[in-house]
Amino acid sequence: MTVPDVKMSSGSTIPQLGFGVFQIPPGDTAELVAHAFTVGYRHIDTAALYGNEEGVGQAVRDSGLDRDDVFVTTKVWNTDQGRDATLAAFDASLGRLDLDYVDLYLIHWPTPARDLYVETWLALEELYREGRAKAIGVSNFQPNHLRRLAAEATVMPAVNQVELHPTFAQAELRSVHEQLGVVTEAWAPLGQGSELQAPTVTEIAQRLGRTPAQVVLRWHLQLGNVVFPKSATPARIEENVNVFDFELDQTDMAGISALDEGNRLGPDPDAFNE
Ligand code: NAD
């Protein structure tokens, strides 16, 4: 099972499918990430907020894989925005991961009321120049936040990790990403499980002899999104990576895209300032 790579503006590449560990209990993380490596994943998406960076790092070190062959993302939490706090938060994340560098470091949310995301971004640029973050990016940024970085920063974000699933397809934001050369990462790619019963999806799954989760992940991959579905169930972790031996045709792609109804499940990034 080979997961294709997507090229980022940093010049490095990111495996298009990874394993997300939001809400994976810290005590289970090393074992589930090790399972993910065994069944073919090479990209792990964590965050300081998730409280499980130690388990991710342990699984990477115990895997026997070359560090170069594994892609690790983590994120700076909102209360650590601002230059000095962000540099300290990065050191703390790297310490918990017990790694020499991360492949991708993200600003978790813009929290516009703080008005610190540009300063925080400039701290990420320092980490990037030092090579301790091989690529840097943002999460939950709206077009106006990205345009402000384009005007005030030196380096553009390699990725923007945003909520994106069939009922919240983010067509406008995806086209802004294309214009700015930013890779789209889709969080909650399965709509946190809520979209797997949609008749359009179950009909395609039945016809192709696939599961609804595999069909939705294929839709993302064919749109060019980077995804990292989360599951705490080993069989589902394996199911979710086995999506590179079939394709959806244009009709099925269009049918899933037609499910879009602006159905945001998480916070509105313009209003989320915790
Ligand atoms: P998801 O869409 O990946 O859904 C996960 C849920 O879907 C699981 O808990 C399970 O109930 C179900 N599921 C998974 N595989 C399945 C399968 N094969 N069959 C049936 N049901 C299945 O949602 P998520 O965990 O919110 O998002 C994925 C990752 O995105 C997270 O782990 C995290 O890494 C990242 N994320 C980032 C942000 C952010 O603000 N940047 C926010 C949320 C999540």
PDB file of C-alpha atoms and ligand atoms in Angstrom:
ATOM      1  CA  MET A   1       0.000   0.000   0.000  1.00  0.00           C
ATOM      2  CA  THR A   2       1.790   3.141  -1.191  1.00  0.00           C
ATOM      3  CA  VAL A   3       0.293   6.475  -0.223  1.00  0.00           C
ATOM      4  CA  PRO A   4       1.052   9.175  -2.823  1.00  0.00           C
ATOM      5  CA  ASP A   5       2.968  12.306  -1.830  1.00  0.00           C
ATOM      6  CA  VAL A   6       1.751  15.862  -2.341  1.00  0.00           C
ATOM      7  CA  LYS A   7       4.310  18.578  -3.022  1.00  0.00           C
ATOM      8  CA  MET A   8       4.237  21.653  -0.781  1.00  0.00           C
ATOM      9  CA  SER A   9       5.584  25.160  -1.438  1.00  0.00           C
ATOM     10  CA  SER A  10       8.384  24.400   1.068  1.00  0.00           C
ATOM     11  CA  GLY A  11       9.755  21.985  -1.552  1.00  0.00           C
ATOM     12  CA  SER A  12       9.136  18.992   0.721  1.00  0.00           C
ATOM     13  CA  THR A  13       6.319  16.486   0.266  1.00  0.00           C
ATOM     14  CA  ILE A  14       3.538  15.235   2.526  1.00  0.00           C
ATOM     15  CA  PRO A  15       1.880  11.805   2.332  1.00  0.00           C
ATOM     16  CA  GLN A  16      -1.646  12.475   1.101  1.00  0.00           C
ATOM     17  CA  LEU A  17      -3.217  10.235   3.735  1.00  0.00           C
ATOM     18  CA  GLY A  18      -2.251  10.039   7.392  1.00  0.00           C
ATOM     19  CA  PHE A  19      -3.574   9.068  10.811  1.00  0.00           C
ATOM     20  CA  GLY A  20      -5.187  11.782  12.973  1.00  0.00           C
ATOM     21  CA  VAL A  21      -4.947  11.291  16.732  1.00  0.00           C
ATOM     22  CA  PHE A  22      -7.411  13.881  18.095  1.00  0.00           C
ATOM     23  CA  GLN A  23      -9.246  12.257  21.042  1.00  0.00           C
ATOM     24  CA  ILE A  24      -7.004   9.176  21.034  1.00  0.00           C
ATOM     25  CA  PRO A  25      -6.322   8.634  24.758  1.00  0.00           C
ATOM     26  CA  PRO A  26      -2.655   9.287  25.605  1.00  0.00           C
ATOM     27  CA  GLY A  27      -2.239   5.761  27.012  1.00  0.00           C
ATOM     28  CA  ASP A  28      -3.434   4.146  23.771  1.00  0.00           C
ATOM     29  CA  THR A  29      -1.600   6.414  21.348  1.00  0.00           C
ATOM     30  CA  ALA A  30       1.744   4.617  20.974  1.00  0.00           C
ATOM     31  CA  GLU A  31       0.017   1.281  20.320  1.00  0.00           C
ATOM     32  CA  LEU A  32      -2.510   2.658  17.800  1.00  0.00           C
ATOM     33  CA  VAL A  33       0.142   4.691  15.953  1.00  0.00           C
ATOM     34  CA  ALA A  34       2.346   1.571  15.835  1.00  0.00           C
ATOM     35  CA  HIS A  35      -0.597  -0.293  14.293  1.00  0.00           C
ATOM     36  CA  ALA A  36      -1.040   2.513  11.768  1.00  0.00           C
ATOM     37  CA  PHE A  37       2.634   2.184  10.761  1.00  0.00           C
ATOM     38  CA  THR A  38       2.214  -1.590  10.377  1.00  0.00           C
ATOM     39  CA  VAL A  39      -0.699  -1.214   7.961  1.00  0.00           C
ATOM     40  CA  GLY A  40       1.041   1.434   5.836  1.00  0.00           C
ATOM     41  CA  TYR A  41       0.538   4.914   7.290  1.00  0.00           C
ATOM     42  CA  ARG A  42       3.614   7.153   7.395  1.00  0.00           C
ATOM     43  CA  HIS A  43       1.998  10.475   8.412  1.00  0.00           C
ATOM     44  CA  ILE A  44       0.663  11.320  11.888  1.00  0.00           C
ATOM     45  CA  ASP A  45      -1.334  14.451  12.743  1.00  0.00           C
ATOM     46  CA  THR A  46      -1.208  15.495  16.413  1.00  0.00           C
ATOM     47  CA  ALA A  47      -1.268  18.769  18.375  1.00  0.00           C
ATOM     48  CA  ALA A  48      -0.130  20.073  21.750  1.00  0.00           C
ATOM     49  CA  LEU A  49      -3.842  20.270  22.615  1.00  0.00           C
ATOM     50  CA  TYR A  50      -4.397  16.541  22.071  1.00  0.00           C
ATOM     51  CA  GLY A  51      -2.143  15.603  25.005  1.00  0.00           C
ATOM     52  CA  ASN A  52      -0.713  12.597  23.174  1.00  0.00           C
ATOM     53  CA  GLU A  53       2.510  13.852  21.562  1.00  0.00           C
ATOM     54  CA  GLU A  54       4.566  11.540  23.826  1.00  0.00           C
ATOM     55  CA  GLY A  55       2.800   8.461  22.443  1.00  0.00           C
ATOM     56  CA  VAL A  56       3.300   9.637  18.855  1.00  0.00           C
ATOM     57  CA  GLY A  57       7.022  10.183  19.389  1.00  0.00           C
ATOM     58  CA  GLN A  58       7.421   6.855  21.146  1.00  0.00           C
ATOM     59  CA  ALA A  59       5.746   5.028  18.254  1.00  0.00           C
ATOM     60  CA  VAL A  60       7.996   6.813  15.739  1.00  0.00           C
ATOM     61  CA  ARG A  61      11.151   5.905  17.665  1.00  0.00           C
ATOM     62  CA  ASP A  62      10.055   2.287  18.276  1.00  0.00           C
ATOM     63  CA  SER A  63       8.904   1.742  14.684  1.00  0.00           C
ATOM     64  CA  GLY A  64      12.316   0.942  13.257  1.00  0.00           C
ATOM     65  CA  LEU A  65      11.416   3.252  10.349  1.00  0.00           C
ATOM     66  CA  ASP A  66      13.923   5.854   9.193  1.00  0.00           C
ATOM     67  CA  ARG A  67      12.962   9.240  10.606  1.00  0.00           C
ATOM     68  CA  ASP A  68      12.971  10.544   6.993  1.00  0.00           C
ATOM     69  CA  ASP A  69      10.248   8.075   6.086  1.00  0.00           C
ATOM     70  CA  VAL A  70       7.794   9.319   8.720  1.00  0.00           C
ATOM     71  CA  PHE A  71       5.911  12.626   8.586  1.00  0.00           C
ATOM     72  CA  VAL A  72       4.873  14.210  11.918  1.00  0.00           C
ATOM     73  CA  THR A  73       2.667  17.288  12.262  1.00  0.00           C
ATOM     74  CA  THR A  74       1.971  19.119  15.502  1.00  0.00           C
ATOM     75  CA  LYS A  75       0.374  22.477  16.314  1.00  0.00           C
ATOM     76  CA  VAL A  76       0.770  25.458  18.620  1.00  0.00           C
ATOM     77  CA  TRP A  77      -2.270  25.968  20.845  1.00  0.00           C
ATOM     78  CA  ASN A  78      -4.100  29.292  20.982  1.00  0.00           C
ATOM     79  CA  THR A  79      -2.955  30.341  24.453  1.00  0.00           C
ATOM     80  CA  ASP A  80       0.671  30.033  23.285  1.00  0.00           C
ATOM     81  CA  GLN A  81       0.375  32.560  20.472  1.00  0.00           C
ATOM     82  CA  GLY A  82       2.917  35.413  20.348  1.00  0.00           C
ATOM     83  CA  ARG A  83       6.625  35.069  19.494  1.00  0.00           C
ATOM     84  CA  ASP A  84       8.173  33.978  22.797  1.00  0.00           C
ATOM     85  CA  ALA A  85       5.300  31.776  23.940  1.00  0.00           C
ATOM     86  CA  THR A  86       5.218  30.034  20.559  1.00  0.00           C
ATOM     87  CA  LEU A  87       8.957  29.340  20.543  1.00  0.00           C
ATOM     88  CA  ALA A  88       8.632  27.918  24.081  1.00  0.00           C
ATOM     89  CA  ALA A  89       5.572  25.848  23.069  1.00  0.00           C
ATOM     90  CA  PHE A  90       7.504  24.452  20.108  1.00  0.00           C
ATOM     91  CA  ASP A  91      10.396  23.416  22.364  1.00  0.00           C
ATOM     92  CA  ALA A  92       7.903  21.745  24.719  1.00  0.00           C
ATOM     93  CA  SER A  93       6.219  19.849  21.851  1.00  0.00           C
ATOM     94  CA  LEU A  94       9.551  18.704  20.460  1.00  0.00           C
ATOM     95  CA  GLY A  95      10.540  17.594  23.980  1.00  0.00           C
ATOM     96  CA  ARG A  96       7.334  15.579  24.418  1.00  0.00           C
ATOM     97  CA  LEU A  97       7.742  14.051  20.958  1.00  0.00           C
ATOM     98  CA  ASP A  98      11.427  13.489  21.772  1.00  0.00           C
ATOM     99  CA  LEU A  99      12.321  14.149  18.136  1.00  0.00           C
ATOM    100  CA  ASP A 100      14.925  16.456  16.573  1.00  0.00           C
ATOM    101  CA  TYR A 101      12.464  18.142  14.232  1.00  0.00           C
ATOM    102  CA  VAL A 102       8.842  18.095  13.108  1.00  0.00           C
ATOM    103  CA  ASP A 103       7.863  17.793   9.457  1.00  0.00           C
ATOM    104  CA  LEU A 104       5.080  20.353   9.757  1.00  0.00           C
ATOM    105  CA  TYR A 105       4.223  22.874  12.484  1.00  0.00           C
ATOM    106  CA  LEU A 106       0.857  24.639  12.384  1.00  0.00           C
ATOM    107  CA  ILE A 107      -0.906  27.550  14.069  1.00  0.00           C
ATOM    108  CA  HIS A 108      -3.967  25.664  15.365  1.00  0.00           C
ATOM    109  CA  TRP A 109      -6.539  28.503  15.098  1.00  0.00           C
ATOM    110  CA  PRO A 110      -6.176  32.156  14.068  1.00  0.00           C
ATOM    111  CA  THR A 111      -8.125  33.431  17.157  1.00  0.00           C
ATOM    112  CA  PRO A 112      -8.510  36.818  15.440  1.00  0.00           C
ATOM    113  CA  ALA A 113      -9.565  38.665  18.616  1.00  0.00           C
ATOM    114  CA  ARG A 114      -6.055  38.068  20.021  1.00  0.00           C
ATOM    115  CA  ASP A 115      -4.563  39.601  16.879  1.00  0.00           C
ATOM    116  CA  LEU A 116      -1.364  37.620  17.395  1.00  0.00           C
ATOM    117  CA  TYR A 117      -1.427  35.265  14.441  1.00  0.00           C
ATOM    118  CA  VAL A 118       0.963  37.334  12.300  1.00  0.00           C
ATOM    119  CA  GLU A 119       3.492  37.578  15.156  1.00  0.00           C
ATOM    120  CA  THR A 120       3.028  33.843  15.809  1.00  0.00           C
ATOM    121  CA  TRP A 121       3.564  33.136  12.127  1.00  0.00           C
ATOM    122  CA  LEU A 122       6.860  35.069  12.155  1.00  0.00           C
ATOM    123  CA  ALA A 123       7.995  32.803  15.034  1.00  0.00           C
ATOM    124  CA  LEU A 124       7.137  29.767  12.871  1.00  0.00           C
ATOM    125  CA  GLU A 125       9.263  31.305  10.101  1.00  0.00           C
ATOM    126  CA  GLU A 126      12.212  31.362  12.558  1.00  0.00           C
ATOM    127  CA  LEU A 127      11.691  27.651  13.318  1.00  0.00           C
ATOM    128  CA  TYR A 128      11.512  26.942   9.597  1.00  0.00           C
ATOM    129  CA  ARG A 129      14.748  28.813   8.876  1.00  0.00           C
ATOM    130  CA  GLU A 130      16.448  26.873  11.705  1.00  0.00           C
ATOM    131  CA  GLY A 131      15.267  23.582  10.142  1.00  0.00           C
ATOM    132  CA  ARG A 132      13.518  22.469  13.313  1.00  0.00           C
ATOM    133  CA  ALA A 133      10.195  22.618  11.443  1.00  0.00           C
ATOM    134  CA  LYS A 134      10.737  21.304   7.909  1.00  0.00           C
ATOM    135  CA  ALA A 135       7.529  22.987   6.774  1.00  0.00           C
ATOM    136  CA  ILE A 136       5.143  25.453   8.445  1.00  0.00           C
ATOM    137  CA  GLY A 137       1.472  26.065   7.939  1.00  0.00           C
ATOM    138  CA  VAL A 138      -1.798  27.149   9.489  1.00  0.00           C
ATOM    139  CA  SER A 139      -5.120  25.654  10.473  1.00  0.00           C
ATOM    140  CA  ASN A 140      -8.626  27.057  10.421  1.00  0.00           C
ATOM    141  CA  PHE A 141      -7.510  30.196   8.565  1.00  0.00           C
ATOM    142  CA  GLN A 142     -10.133  32.027   6.522  1.00  0.00           C
ATOM    143  CA  PRO A 143      -9.278  33.746   3.212  1.00  0.00           C
ATOM    144  CA  ASN A 144      -8.770  37.139   4.916  1.00  0.00           C
ATOM    145  CA  HIS A 145      -6.305  35.620   7.419  1.00  0.00           C
ATOM    146  CA  LEU A 146      -4.337  34.015   4.573  1.00  0.00           C
ATOM    147  CA  ARG A 147      -4.302  37.251   2.588  1.00  0.00           C
ATOM    148  CA  ARG A 148      -2.959  39.136   5.613  1.00  0.00           C
ATOM    149  CA  LEU A 149      -0.079  36.642   5.837  1.00  0.00           C
ATOM    150  CA  ALA A 150       0.514  37.030   2.092  1.00  0.00           C
ATOM    151  CA  ALA A 151       0.896  40.786   2.667  1.00  0.00           C
ATOM    152  CA  GLU A 152       2.912  40.753   5.918  1.00  0.00           C
ATOM    153  CA  ALA A 153       4.953  37.517   5.995  1.00  0.00           C
ATOM    154  CA  THR A 154       7.987  36.269   4.084  1.00  0.00           C
ATOM    155  CA  VAL A 155       6.996  32.613   3.769  1.00  0.00           C
ATOM    156  CA  MET A 156       3.491  31.506   2.776  1.00  0.00           C
ATOM    157  CA  PRO A 157       1.878  28.640   4.723  1.00  0.00           C
ATOM    158  CA  ALA A 158       2.584  25.289   3.079  1.00  0.00           C
ATOM    159  CA  VAL A 159      -0.861  24.045   4.137  1.00  0.00           C
ATOM    160  CA  ASN A 160      -4.132  25.221   5.660  1.00  0.00           C
ATOM    161  CA  GLN A 161      -5.803  22.486   7.712  1.00  0.00           C
ATOM    162  CA  VAL A 162      -9.541  23.174   7.710  1.00  0.00           C
ATOM    163  CA  GLU A 163     -12.815  21.438   8.427  1.00  0.00           C
ATOM    164  CA  LEU A 164     -13.853  19.842   5.138  1.00  0.00           C
ATOM    165  CA  HIS A 165     -16.176  16.918   4.381  1.00  0.00           C
ATOM    166  CA  PRO A 166     -18.954  16.219   1.845  1.00  0.00           C
ATOM    167  CA  THR A 167     -21.602  18.367   3.565  1.00  0.00           C
ATOM    168  CA  PHE A 168     -19.028  21.142   4.166  1.00  0.00           C
ATOM    169  CA  ALA A 169     -16.963  21.113   1.011  1.00  0.00           C
ATOM    170  CA  GLN A 170     -15.327  24.577   1.295  1.00  0.00           C
ATOM    171  CA  ALA A 171     -15.188  25.196  -2.476  1.00  0.00           C
ATOM    172  CA  GLU A 172     -14.368  28.901  -2.107  1.00  0.00           C
ATOM    173  CA  LEU A 173     -11.561  28.347   0.396  1.00  0.00           C
ATOM    174  CA  ARG A 174     -10.115  25.562  -1.761  1.00  0.00           C
ATOM    175  CA  SER A 175      -9.920  27.915  -4.717  1.00  0.00           C
ATOM    176  CA  VAL A 176      -8.168  30.578  -2.576  1.00  0.00           C
ATOM    177  CA  HIS A 177      -5.662  27.880  -1.586  1.00  0.00           C
ATOM    178  CA  GLU A 178      -5.065  27.096  -5.253  1.00  0.00           C
ATOM    179  CA  GLN A 179      -4.437  30.764  -6.052  1.00  0.00           C
ATOM    180  CA  LEU A 180      -1.989  31.097  -3.137  1.00  0.00           C
ATOM    181  CA  GLY A 181      -0.206  27.742  -3.601  1.00  0.00           C
ATOM    182  CA  VAL A 182      -1.421  26.402  -0.235  1.00  0.00           C
ATOM    183  CA  VAL A 183      -2.155  22.658   0.120  1.00  0.00           C
ATOM    184  CA  THR A 184      -5.649  21.895   1.492  1.00  0.00           C
ATOM    185  CA  GLU A 185      -5.711  19.573   4.488  1.00  0.00           C
ATOM    186  CA  ALA A 186      -9.200  18.339   5.404  1.00  0.00           C
ATOM    187  CA  TRP A 187      -9.946  17.773   9.079  1.00  0.00           C
ATOM    188  CA  ALA A 188     -12.998  15.716  10.042  1.00  0.00           C
ATOM    189  CA  PRO A 189     -12.770  14.158   6.558  1.00  0.00           C
ATOM    190  CA  LEU A 190     -15.529  11.681   7.488  1.00  0.00           C
ATOM    191  CA  GLY A 191     -17.660  14.410   9.051  1.00  0.00           C
ATOM    192  CA  GLN A 192     -16.658  12.755  12.350  1.00  0.00           C
ATOM    193  CA  GLY A 193     -18.580   9.684  11.182  1.00  0.00           C
ATOM    194  CA  SER A 194     -21.836  11.549  10.628  1.00  0.00           C
ATOM    195  CA  GLU A 195     -21.829  11.373   6.823  1.00  0.00           C
ATOM    196  CA  LEU A 196     -21.292   7.679   6.358  1.00  0.00           C
ATOM    197  CA  GLN A 197     -25.026   6.909   6.307  1.00  0.00           C
ATOM    198  CA  ALA A 198     -25.837   9.369   3.495  1.00  0.00           C
ATOM    199  CA  PRO A 199     -27.738   7.353   0.843  1.00  0.00           C
ATOM    200  CA  THR A 200     -25.541   8.770  -1.974  1.00  0.00           C
ATOM    201  CA  VAL A 201     -22.467   7.433  -0.163  1.00  0.00           C
ATOM    202  CA  THR A 202     -23.914   4.048   0.870  1.00  0.00           C
ATOM    203  CA  GLU A 203     -25.216   3.420  -2.671  1.00  0.00           C
ATOM    204  CA  ILE A 204     -21.775   4.032  -4.205  1.00  0.00           C
ATOM    205  CA  ALA A 205     -20.133   1.918  -1.495  1.00  0.00           C
ATOM    206  CA  GLN A 206     -22.459  -0.992  -2.107  1.00  0.00           C
ATOM    207  CA  ARG A 207     -22.033  -0.812  -5.881  1.00  0.00           C
ATOM    208  CA  LEU A 208     -18.217  -0.687  -5.671  1.00  0.00           C
ATOM    209  CA  GLY A 209     -17.922  -3.260  -2.887  1.00  0.00           C
ATOM    210  CA  ARG A 210     -16.262  -0.682  -0.611  1.00  0.00           C
ATOM    211  CA  THR A 211     -17.179   0.841   2.742  1.00  0.00           C
ATOM    212  CA  PRO A 212     -18.761   4.307   3.073  1.00  0.00           C
ATOM    213  CA  ALA A 213     -15.600   5.600   4.806  1.00  0.00           C
ATOM    214  CA  GLN A 214     -13.445   4.401   1.890  1.00  0.00           C
ATOM    215  CA  VAL A 215     -15.746   6.110  -0.620  1.00  0.00           C
ATOM    216  CA  VAL A 216     -15.642   9.446   1.235  1.00  0.00           C
ATOM    217  CA  LEU A 217     -11.847   9.255   1.586  1.00  0.00           C
ATOM    218  CA  ARG A 218     -11.544   8.550  -2.171  1.00  0.00           C
ATOM    219  CA  TRP A 219     -13.626  11.680  -2.874  1.00  0.00           C
ATOM    220  CA  HIS A 220     -11.147  13.750  -0.851  1.00  0.00           C
ATOM    221  CA  LEU A 221      -8.088  12.188  -2.481  1.00  0.00           C
ATOM    222  CA  GLN A 222      -9.429  12.727  -5.999  1.00  0.00           C
ATOM    223  CA  LEU A 223     -10.116  16.400  -5.146  1.00  0.00           C
ATOM    224  CA  GLY A 224      -6.461  16.680  -4.089  1.00  0.00           C
ATOM    225  CA  ASN A 225      -7.074  17.083  -0.346  1.00  0.00           C
ATOM    226  CA  VAL A 226      -4.663  15.731   2.244  1.00  0.00           C
ATOM    227  CA  VAL A 227      -6.613  13.666   4.847  1.00  0.00           C
ATOM    228  CA  PHE A 228      -5.932  11.980   8.202  1.00  0.00           C
ATOM    229  CA  PRO A 229      -9.038  10.133   9.362  1.00  0.00           C
ATOM    230  CA  LYS A 230      -9.131   9.224  13.030  1.00  0.00           C
ATOM    231  CA  SER A 231     -10.187   5.878  14.452  1.00  0.00           C
ATOM    232  CA  ALA A 232      -9.378   4.100  17.683  1.00  0.00           C
ATOM    233  CA  THR A 233     -10.393   0.741  16.127  1.00  0.00           C
ATOM    234  CA  PRO A 234      -7.522  -1.209  14.522  1.00  0.00           C
ATOM    235  CA  ALA A 235      -9.720  -2.716  11.770  1.00  0.00           C
ATOM    236  CA  ARG A 236     -10.997   0.742  10.773  1.00  0.00           C
ATOM    237  CA  ILE A 237      -7.476   2.197  10.842  1.00  0.00           C
ATOM    238  CA  GLU A 238      -6.584  -0.460   8.272  1.00  0.00           C
ATOM    239  CA  GLU A 239      -9.799   0.052   6.262  1.00  0.00           C
ATOM    240  CA  ASN A 240      -9.110   3.792   6.007  1.00  0.00           C
ATOM    241  CA  VAL A 241      -5.695   3.379   4.360  1.00  0.00           C
ATOM    242  CA  ASN A 242      -6.879   0.798   1.833  1.00  0.00           C
ATOM    243  CA  VAL A 243      -8.165   3.340  -0.643  1.00  0.00           C
ATOM    244  CA  PHE A 244      -5.549   3.346  -3.382  1.00  0.00           C
ATOM    245  CA  ASP A 245      -6.811   0.467  -5.518  1.00  0.00           C
ATOM    246  CA  PHE A 246     -10.083   1.932  -6.790  1.00  0.00           C
ATOM    247  CA  GLU A 247     -11.428   5.186  -8.242  1.00  0.00           C
ATOM    248  CA  LEU A 248     -14.682   7.109  -8.284  1.00  0.00           C
ATOM    249  CA  ASP A 249     -15.922   8.178 -11.704  1.00  0.00           C
ATOM    250  CA  GLN A 250     -17.006  11.751 -12.494  1.00  0.00           C
ATOM    251  CA  THR A 251     -20.675  10.979 -11.780  1.00  0.00           C
ATOM    252  CA  ASP A 252     -19.959   9.597  -8.321  1.00  0.00           C
ATOM    253  CA  MET A 253     -17.568  12.479  -7.549  1.00  0.00           C
ATOM    254  CA  ALA A 254     -20.276  14.967  -8.560  1.00  0.00           C
ATOM    255  CA  GLY A 255     -22.928  13.083  -6.558  1.00  0.00           C
ATOM    256  CA  ILE A 256     -20.863  13.356  -3.349  1.00  0.00           C
ATOM    257  CA  SER A 257     -19.967  16.998  -4.051  1.00  0.00           C
ATOM    258  CA  ALA A 258     -23.707  17.723  -4.353  1.00  0.00           C
ATOM    259  CA  LEU A 259     -24.115  16.833  -0.651  1.00  0.00           C
ATOM    260  CA  ASP A 260     -22.539  20.185   0.288  1.00  0.00           C
ATOM    261  CA  GLU A 261     -24.916  22.237   2.408  1.00  0.00           C
ATOM    262  CA  GLY A 262     -22.546  24.440   4.403  1.00  0.00           C
ATOM    263  CA  ASN A 263     -22.829  22.092   7.385  1.00  0.00           C
ATOM    264  CA  ARG A 264     -20.026  23.240   9.694  1.00  0.00           C
ATOM    265  CA  LEU A 265     -19.583  20.865  12.650  1.00  0.00           C
ATOM    266  CA  GLY A 266     -16.829  22.678  14.535  1.00  0.00           C
ATOM    267  CA  PRO A 267     -16.300  26.277  15.649  1.00  0.00           C
ATOM    268  CA  ASP A 268     -16.408  29.238  13.252  1.00  0.00           C
ATOM    269  CA  PRO A 269     -12.753  30.372  12.954  1.00  0.00           C
ATOM    270  CA  ASP A 270     -13.773  34.040  12.779  1.00  0.00           C
ATOM    271  CA  ALA A 271     -15.495  33.775  16.160  1.00  0.00           C
ATOM    272  CA  PHE A 272     -13.400  31.167  18.019  1.00  0.00           C
ATOM    273  CA  ASN A 273     -11.040  32.996  20.370  1.00  0.00           C
ATOM    274  CA  GLU A 274     -10.481  30.582  23.279  1.00  0.00           C
TER     275      GLU A 274
HETATM  276  P1  NAD B   1     -13.052  12.156  11.310  1.00  0.00           P
HETATM  277  O1  NAD B   1     -13.888  12.709  10.218  1.00  0.00           O
HETATM  278  O2  NAD B   1     -11.739  11.553  10.993  1.00  0.00           O
HETATM  279  O3  NAD B   1     -13.990  11.126  12.048  1.00  0.00           O
HETATM  280  C1  NAD B   1     -13.522  10.245  13.047  1.00  0.00           C
HETATM  281  C2  NAD B   1     -14.693   9.363  13.502  1.00  0.00           C
HETATM  282  O4  NAD B   1     -15.257   8.707  12.357  1.00  0.00           O
HETATM  283  C3  NAD B   1     -14.240   8.247  14.430  1.00  0.00           C
HETATM  284  O5  NAD B   1     -14.232   8.673  15.771  1.00  0.00           O
HETATM  285  C4  NAD B   1     -15.256   7.163  14.175  1.00  0.00           C
HETATM  286  O6  NAD B   1     -16.411   7.408  14.925  1.00  0.00           O
HETATM  287  C5  NAD B   1     -15.581   7.369  12.690  1.00  0.00           C
HETATM  288  N1  NAD B   1     -14.838   6.467  11.786  1.00  0.00           N
HETATM  289  C6  NAD B   1     -13.511   6.519  11.459  1.00  0.00           C
HETATM  290  N2  NAD B   1     -13.207   5.557  10.572  1.00  0.00           N
HETATM  291  C7  NAD B   1     -14.359   4.890  10.318  1.00  0.00           C
HETATM  292  C8  NAD B   1     -14.680   3.795   9.491  1.00  0.00           C
HETATM  293  N3  NAD B   1     -13.774   3.210   8.720  1.00  0.00           N
HETATM  294  N4  NAD B   1     -15.976   3.377   9.483  1.00  0.00           N
HETATM  295  C9  NAD B   1     -16.918   3.962  10.250  1.00  0.00           C
HETATM  296  N5  NAD B   1     -16.671   5.015  11.059  1.00  0.00           N
HETATM  297  C10 NAD B   1     -15.402   5.468  11.098  1.00  0.00           C
HETATM  298  O7  NAD B   1     -12.937  13.310  12.424  1.00  0.00           O
HETATM  299  P2  NAD B   1     -11.792  13.944  13.329  1.00  0.00           P
HETATM  300  O8  NAD B   1     -11.160  12.951  14.228  1.00  0.00           O
HETATM  301  O9  NAD B   1     -12.414  15.127  13.976  1.00  0.00           O
HETATM  302  O10 NAD B   1     -10.731  14.472  12.272  1.00  0.00           O
HETATM  303  C11 NAD B   1      -9.586  13.740  11.867  1.00  0.00           C
HETATM  304  C12 NAD B   1      -8.320  14.391  12.331  1.00  0.00           C
HETATM  305  O11 NAD B   1      -8.294  15.765  11.952  1.00  0.00           O
HETATM  306  C13 NAD B   1      -8.153  14.461  13.858  1.00  0.00           C
HETATM  307  O12 NAD B   1      -7.790  13.236  14.433  1.00  0.00           O
HETATM  308  C14 NAD B   1      -7.103  15.535  13.968  1.00  0.00           C
HETATM  309  O13 NAD B   1      -5.834  15.003  13.669  1.00  0.00           O
HETATM  310  C15 NAD B   1      -7.555  16.510  12.899  1.00  0.00           C
HETATM  311  N6  NAD B   1      -8.415  17.599  13.430  1.00  0.00           N
HETATM  312  C16 NAD B   1      -7.924  18.866  13.370  1.00  0.00           C
HETATM  313  C17 NAD B   1      -8.674  19.934  13.862  1.00  0.00           C
HETATM  314  C18 NAD B   1      -8.121  21.326  13.783  1.00  0.00           C
HETATM  315  O14 NAD B   1      -8.715  22.248  14.332  1.00  0.00           O
HETATM  316  N7  NAD B   1      -7.001  21.524  13.119  1.00  0.00           N
HETATM  317  C19 NAD B   1      -9.936  19.719  14.420  1.00  0.00           C
HETATM  318  C20 NAD B   1     -10.429  18.408  14.460  1.00  0.00           C
HETATM  319  C21 NAD B   1      -9.656  17.369  13.948  1.00  0.00           C
END
